[in-house]
XYZ file of C-alpha atoms in Angstrom:
434
model
C 19.740 17.731 18.613
C 19.602 16.296 22.141
C 17.989 18.724 24.638
C 19.699 19.964 27.774
C 17.392 17.551 29.734
C 18.588 14.429 27.903
C 22.210 15.494 28.300
C 21.778 15.731 32.033
C 19.528 12.930 33.133
C 18.870 9.249 32.548
C 15.515 7.532 32.839
C 14.876 4.097 34.180
C 14.112 1.323 31.634
C 10.955 -0.768 31.763
C 10.235 -4.210 30.098
C 8.036 -4.704 27.037
C 4.677 -6.429 27.430
C 4.760 -10.137 26.895
C 1.330 -11.630 26.320
C -2.214 -10.726 27.053
C -3.222 -8.975 30.360
C -6.130 -7.366 32.068
C -6.277 -4.124 34.151
C -8.722 -1.571 35.468
C -7.277 1.465 33.600
C -4.920 1.447 30.579
C -2.982 4.608 29.915
C -1.483 4.905 26.453
C 1.425 7.158 26.051
C 4.493 7.663 28.353
C 4.991 11.350 28.320
C 4.450 13.665 31.326
C 0.616 13.510 31.002
C 0.457 9.759 30.775
C 2.859 9.144 33.592
C 1.135 11.661 35.896
C -2.243 10.031 35.184
C -0.741 6.660 36.044
C 0.911 7.975 39.201
C -2.240 9.583 40.498
C -4.503 6.563 39.730
C -1.960 4.230 41.381
C -1.880 6.543 44.452
C -5.658 6.392 44.587
C -5.516 2.591 44.595
C -6.611 1.947 41.053
C -5.365 -1.018 39.102
C -3.579 0.615 36.192
C -1.019 -0.010 33.400
C 0.824 2.371 31.141
C 2.125 1.366 27.687
C 4.588 3.369 25.696
C 5.516 2.616 22.048
C 9.111 3.639 22.535
C 10.690 5.033 25.864
C 8.980 7.035 28.571
C 9.707 10.751 28.177
C 10.994 10.091 24.753
C 8.591 12.383 22.853
C 7.682 16.007 23.569
C 8.492 15.883 27.304
C 12.166 15.632 26.790
C 12.016 18.793 24.583
C 10.011 21.119 26.792
C 11.348 24.308 28.328
C 9.794 22.946 31.584
C 7.939 25.907 32.972
C 5.260 25.249 35.646
C 2.998 28.233 35.426
C -0.684 29.208 35.249
C 0.389 32.108 33.188
C -0.251 31.013 29.575
C 0.430 34.055 27.618
C -2.065 36.902 27.664
C -4.983 34.496 27.858
C -7.184 35.638 30.704
C -8.374 38.894 29.238
C -9.472 36.856 26.217
C -11.125 34.186 28.346
C -13.067 36.705 30.408
C -14.247 38.535 27.272
C -15.220 35.426 25.438
C -16.454 33.007 28.071
C -17.054 35.108 31.285
C -15.526 35.292 34.665
C -16.641 31.806 35.783
C -14.997 29.862 32.935
C -11.812 32.039 33.091
C -11.637 31.656 36.864
C -11.971 27.832 36.647
C -9.191 27.673 34.007
C -6.965 29.740 36.293
C -7.806 27.716 39.385
C -7.193 24.347 37.618
C -3.723 25.415 36.610
C -2.795 27.066 39.948
C -3.888 23.756 41.586
C -1.656 21.827 39.191
C 1.247 24.107 40.146
C 0.584 23.475 43.842
C 0.639 19.665 43.295
C 3.994 19.943 41.567
C 5.204 22.031 44.552
C 4.195 19.385 47.068
C 5.769 16.535 45.009
C 8.941 18.346 44.263
C 9.746 18.795 48.018
C 10.930 15.159 47.979
C 12.326 15.037 44.514
C 15.764 16.217 43.319
C 14.698 17.690 40.049
C 16.154 21.257 40.080
C 12.762 22.610 41.151
C 12.940 26.410 41.593
C 10.051 28.720 42.554
C 10.261 31.986 40.554
C 7.899 34.681 39.312
C 6.679 34.347 35.712
C 6.379 37.325 33.337
C 4.512 37.804 30.073
C 5.865 40.926 28.379
C 4.909 42.936 25.337
C 7.379 44.747 23.096
C 5.006 47.433 21.936
C 1.491 47.329 23.518
C 1.221 48.395 27.113
C -2.580 48.375 26.844
C -2.594 44.694 26.485
C -0.639 44.308 29.607
C -2.967 46.537 31.569
C -6.062 44.739 30.376
C -4.457 41.258 31.376
C -3.757 42.624 34.873
C -7.303 43.937 35.171
C -8.760 40.626 34.160
C -6.570 38.739 36.629
C -7.488 41.055 39.453
C -11.150 40.572 38.519
C -10.619 36.780 38.928
C -9.113 37.437 42.396
C -5.458 36.762 41.491
C -2.609 38.925 42.607
C -0.993 39.848 39.306
C 1.055 42.972 38.895
C 2.092 45.185 36.026
C 5.924 45.607 35.685
C 7.680 48.263 33.617
C 11.388 47.269 34.248
C 12.614 43.789 33.348
C 16.115 42.368 33.521
C 16.263 41.609 29.823
C 18.691 42.972 27.249
C 16.084 44.565 25.119
C 13.276 47.155 25.722
C 9.699 46.111 26.433
C 6.501 48.032 26.886
C 5.741 46.235 30.219
C 4.813 42.869 31.554
C 2.330 40.996 33.698
C 3.996 39.338 36.716
C 2.685 36.043 38.121
C 4.202 35.429 41.529
C 5.414 32.031 42.826
C 5.478 29.973 39.689
C 8.214 27.398 39.021
C 10.632 25.750 36.658
C 12.288 22.286 36.916
C 14.184 19.417 35.252
C 11.387 17.316 33.603
C 13.412 14.099 33.142
C 14.751 14.026 36.644
C 11.203 14.493 37.872
C 9.902 11.744 35.556
C 12.638 9.352 36.707
C 11.413 9.769 40.238
C 7.670 9.508 39.852
C 7.792 6.387 37.587
C 9.388 4.253 40.476
C 6.967 1.524 41.366
C 4.548 2.128 38.471
C 3.356 -0.686 36.225
C 4.819 0.464 32.818
C 5.609 -1.341 29.635
C 7.959 0.167 27.088
C 8.406 -0.783 23.384
C 4.732 -1.835 23.515
C 2.864 -0.136 20.531
C -0.929 0.067 20.423
C -2.064 -1.150 17.000
C -5.808 -1.158 17.428
C -8.265 0.245 19.936
C -11.646 -1.229 20.601
C -14.249 -1.111 23.295
C -12.576 -2.204 26.513
C -9.415 -3.467 24.901
C -6.161 -2.416 23.150
C -4.323 -4.720 20.694
C -0.522 -4.116 20.855
C 2.518 -5.518 19.140
C 3.108 -7.522 22.333
C -0.323 -8.786 23.272
C -3.847 -7.641 23.985
C -4.806 -5.586 27.005
C -8.314 -5.689 28.332
C -9.300 -2.561 30.476
C -12.339 -1.148 31.946
C -11.268 2.277 31.028
C -8.636 3.730 28.684
C -6.829 7.124 28.617
C -5.098 8.211 25.386
C -2.170 10.399 26.310
C -0.298 10.278 23.118
C 0.135 13.987 22.529
C -2.065 13.955 19.452
C -4.937 11.417 19.933
C -4.343 8.370 17.753
C -7.948 7.317 17.279
C -9.273 9.048 14.089
C -12.861 7.835 13.850
C -14.014 9.591 17.052
C -13.771 13.134 18.346
C -12.743 14.947 15.208
C -9.277 15.834 16.547
C -7.840 16.064 13.032
C -9.896 19.362 12.607
C -9.866 20.457 16.272
C -6.036 20.395 16.539
C -3.026 21.528 14.606
C 0.634 21.387 15.537
C 3.383 23.965 15.884
C 7.137 23.630 15.965
C 9.369 25.925 17.994
C 13.057 25.928 18.767
C 15.412 26.216 21.787
C 19.133 27.109 22.305
C 20.944 26.559 25.577
C 23.371 29.405 25.965
C 26.301 28.987 28.436
C 27.882 32.247 29.510
C 24.822 34.417 28.865
C 24.002 34.543 32.682
C 26.028 33.990 35.838
C 25.386 30.693 37.575
C 23.425 31.109 40.746
C 21.840 34.401 39.636
C 19.783 33.116 36.811
C 17.206 35.520 35.277
C 15.353 35.975 38.539
C 12.223 34.851 36.675
C 10.781 33.174 33.626
C 9.773 35.315 30.617
C 7.694 34.869 27.467
C 6.521 37.342 24.825
C 2.749 37.813 24.680
C 2.981 37.537 20.931
C 2.839 33.974 19.487
C 5.975 34.698 17.413
C 8.004 36.063 20.395
C 10.718 34.722 22.631
C 10.817 32.511 25.750
C 13.577 32.876 28.264
C 14.480 30.966 31.449
C 17.666 29.870 33.116
C 18.948 26.463 34.204
C 22.093 26.654 36.317
C 24.665 28.436 34.063
C 22.580 28.130 30.917
C 20.068 30.517 29.427
C 17.328 28.687 27.577
C 16.308 30.789 24.720
C 13.124 29.568 22.819
C 11.130 30.898 19.929
C 10.677 30.706 16.108
C 7.214 29.190 16.346
C 5.479 28.087 13.105
C 2.919 25.682 11.945
C 4.550 22.182 11.400
C 5.254 21.635 7.732
C 6.076 25.298 7.204
C 9.637 26.615 6.950
C 11.468 27.379 10.212
C 14.617 26.677 12.233
C 17.161 28.111 14.676
C 18.263 31.081 12.504
C 16.292 33.769 14.346
C 17.346 32.537 17.796
C 21.112 32.346 16.672
C 20.873 35.942 15.221
C 19.357 37.113 18.612
C 21.963 35.363 20.694
C 24.774 36.825 18.562
C 23.387 40.303 18.993
C 22.623 40.264 22.656
C 24.859 37.514 24.106
C 27.931 37.557 21.718
C 30.182 35.874 24.309
C 27.797 32.946 24.953
C 28.412 29.382 23.818
C 25.547 27.175 22.373
C 25.696 24.048 24.496
C 22.485 22.397 23.143
C 19.876 22.984 20.584
C 16.557 21.250 20.122
C 13.038 21.613 18.647
C 9.655 20.783 20.134
C 6.169 20.353 18.913
C 2.957 21.449 20.450
C -0.743 20.563 19.837
C -2.809 23.694 19.536
C -6.542 23.767 20.214
C -9.084 25.989 18.506
C -9.778 28.277 21.504
C -6.634 28.301 23.617
C -7.841 25.794 26.153
C -6.911 22.020 26.192
C -9.059 19.056 25.483
C -9.202 16.956 28.603
C -12.038 14.565 29.356
C -14.084 11.976 27.562
C -12.686 11.219 24.100
C -16.055 11.961 22.529
C -19.719 11.784 23.456
C -20.101 8.357 21.979
C -16.991 6.682 23.538
C -17.933 5.480 27.048
C -14.860 4.650 29.168
C -12.387 6.319 26.759
C -10.608 9.555 27.728
C -7.883 11.853 26.316
C -5.661 14.766 27.218
C -4.371 16.963 24.391
C -4.100 20.439 22.998
C -1.874 21.925 25.723
C -1.055 24.987 23.609
C 2.615 25.064 24.533
C 2.008 24.725 28.263
C 2.376 20.922 28.540
C 4.025 20.712 31.988
C 1.220 22.477 33.863
C -1.478 21.084 31.638
C -0.173 17.535 32.140
C -0.761 17.828 35.907
C -4.110 19.516 35.413
C -5.056 16.661 33.078
C -3.929 14.041 35.677
C -5.962 15.782 38.353
C -9.126 15.898 36.230
C -8.858 12.492 34.492
C -8.143 10.648 37.862
C -11.439 12.012 39.035
C -13.456 11.214 35.942
C -12.070 7.644 35.780
C -12.914 7.042 39.520
C -16.347 8.541 39.164
C -15.643 11.628 41.269
C -17.012 14.991 40.510
C -14.598 17.735 39.325
C -15.489 21.359 38.808
C -13.136 21.750 35.843
C -14.690 19.100 33.697
C -16.857 21.485 31.548
C -13.982 23.923 31.001
C -11.880 21.394 29.041
C -14.544 19.144 27.684
C -13.251 17.814 24.279
C -16.837 17.839 22.931
C -17.343 21.625 23.322
C -18.064 23.894 20.409
C -15.607 23.893 17.447
C -16.945 27.075 15.917
C -13.899 29.198 16.046
C -11.901 31.019 13.260
C -9.019 28.563 13.602
C -11.277 25.793 12.409
C -11.441 27.403 8.938
C -7.640 27.635 8.788
C -7.261 23.916 9.798
C -9.756 22.837 7.171
C -8.054 24.880 4.543
C -4.552 23.552 5.339
C -5.892 19.914 5.243
C -7.554 20.640 1.876
C -4.385 22.037 0.393
C -2.314 19.157 1.705
C -4.765 16.495 0.356
C -4.955 18.244 -3.116
C -1.251 18.934 -3.580
C -0.146 16.411 -6.201
C 3.279 15.453 -4.867
C 4.892 12.680 -2.949
C 5.671 11.485 -0.429
C 2.406 11.273 1.342
C 1.542 10.982 5.027
C 0.051 7.715 6.041
C -2.244 9.331 8.485
C -4.761 10.897 6.178
C -2.856 11.170 2.905
C -1.591 14.737 2.911
C 1.492 15.813 0.964
C 4.602 15.989 3.203
C 7.014 18.975 3.068
C 10.728 18.546 3.501
C 12.127 20.213 6.720
C 15.621 21.316 5.679
C 16.440 22.532 9.220
C 15.803 19.112 10.873
C 16.191 16.844 7.835
C 12.713 15.383 8.159
C 9.466 15.194 6.177
C 6.618 16.974 7.964
C 2.816 17.077 7.451
C 1.319 20.645 7.337
C -2.098 19.175 7.839
C -1.893 17.505 11.245
C 1.792 17.603 12.176
C 3.084 14.014 11.675
C 6.812 13.873 11.097
C 9.124 11.352 9.481
C 12.890 10.894 9.194
C 14.576 10.898 5.845
C 14.521 7.089 6.061
C 10.670 7.192 6.485
C 10.742 6.336 10.265
C 7.906 7.872 12.235
C 9.013 10.695 14.503
C 5.836 12.390 15.661
C 2.242 11.428 15.613
C -0.799 11.449 14.867
C 0.455 9.036 12.189
C 1.111 5.592 13.747
C 3.052 3.941 11.051
C 6.307 4.669 9.203
C 6.183 6.316 5.864
C 6.292 3.738 3.030
């Protein structure tokens, strides 16, 4: 179940915290978002420390498909219709600026960075494609409608985003962590105003950023109703493409249940099979697709990933809640974690340092929660709480479901996952299952 990234890169090791310390900014969580926040703050001259309960890059970052793109599905027509041109334009600009920051950084980092066009296609609805292109042109972005794609199946067209990118996330992470103050195997047990109690000592900090994928502090922010988690699956197929040619782009279905395709050297990365965590799923659909369209290809790696999904399709980046001064978070990246991590680092660095940022209102975690997905989240939580079976999730007591594909116990309420031995795999739970 190791991803292609973990098979082809190694990360530096960092010591565990020993004793109490003080810092200006504490970042909790060593995935891409936490590391980029730490890197940017350190570059700005801030006194900052990152703590990670296990190893840096050991959570969702190692399981990404690693696309760097402002094209997040067919989202811009929806954003223009729902929030207007200004908000949609700010969201687009924040992600384009994140992509540009990666471009600048990767000039000096050997991380298989490759600039490519990105495509969102539809199998059966060309009108959705036309509306998305029109919305993007309204926002001043040079998107184009494409009718012919180098894919082995027919589509009804696609939206092309020029000059997006893909990379090797762990090679990148290994480079940007050099020189940063990082403590691994240092688990935060309790958060209070201006301090975090860990298993290795207490850290006092003027400001704290929670970058733990799903926020771990339950009593503020209401993230247990504002977020849910989805699992999806990836196969690395060797022999499906010719090395050096790739796919000449990155591709994703505009449908939430569709496929994602990109290349890495002589491997095709085929993703899909998305479903709410705690529901049935696995690699079967991807394997059937590969057998039909790439019968000579060999599966060289398979892995699964998990994504925090917000209520309205935009992430939650900013103050943890209105009542938590000096506490910030970045979550709800909606399957676009690499670009969103950089956008989060750009915004949170400004907020922590007291600088103005035009994107603050777009991703404000305290914005309205009155969206249809809220009712779905509340319903799933109620079912999970009222189901009279064991085992239970230590996060909020929901009944866990057995995941036969991955041999784990998963929570359909909020997405915590546990090994068959009870060991915690994915948060928001912070403790092993008893």
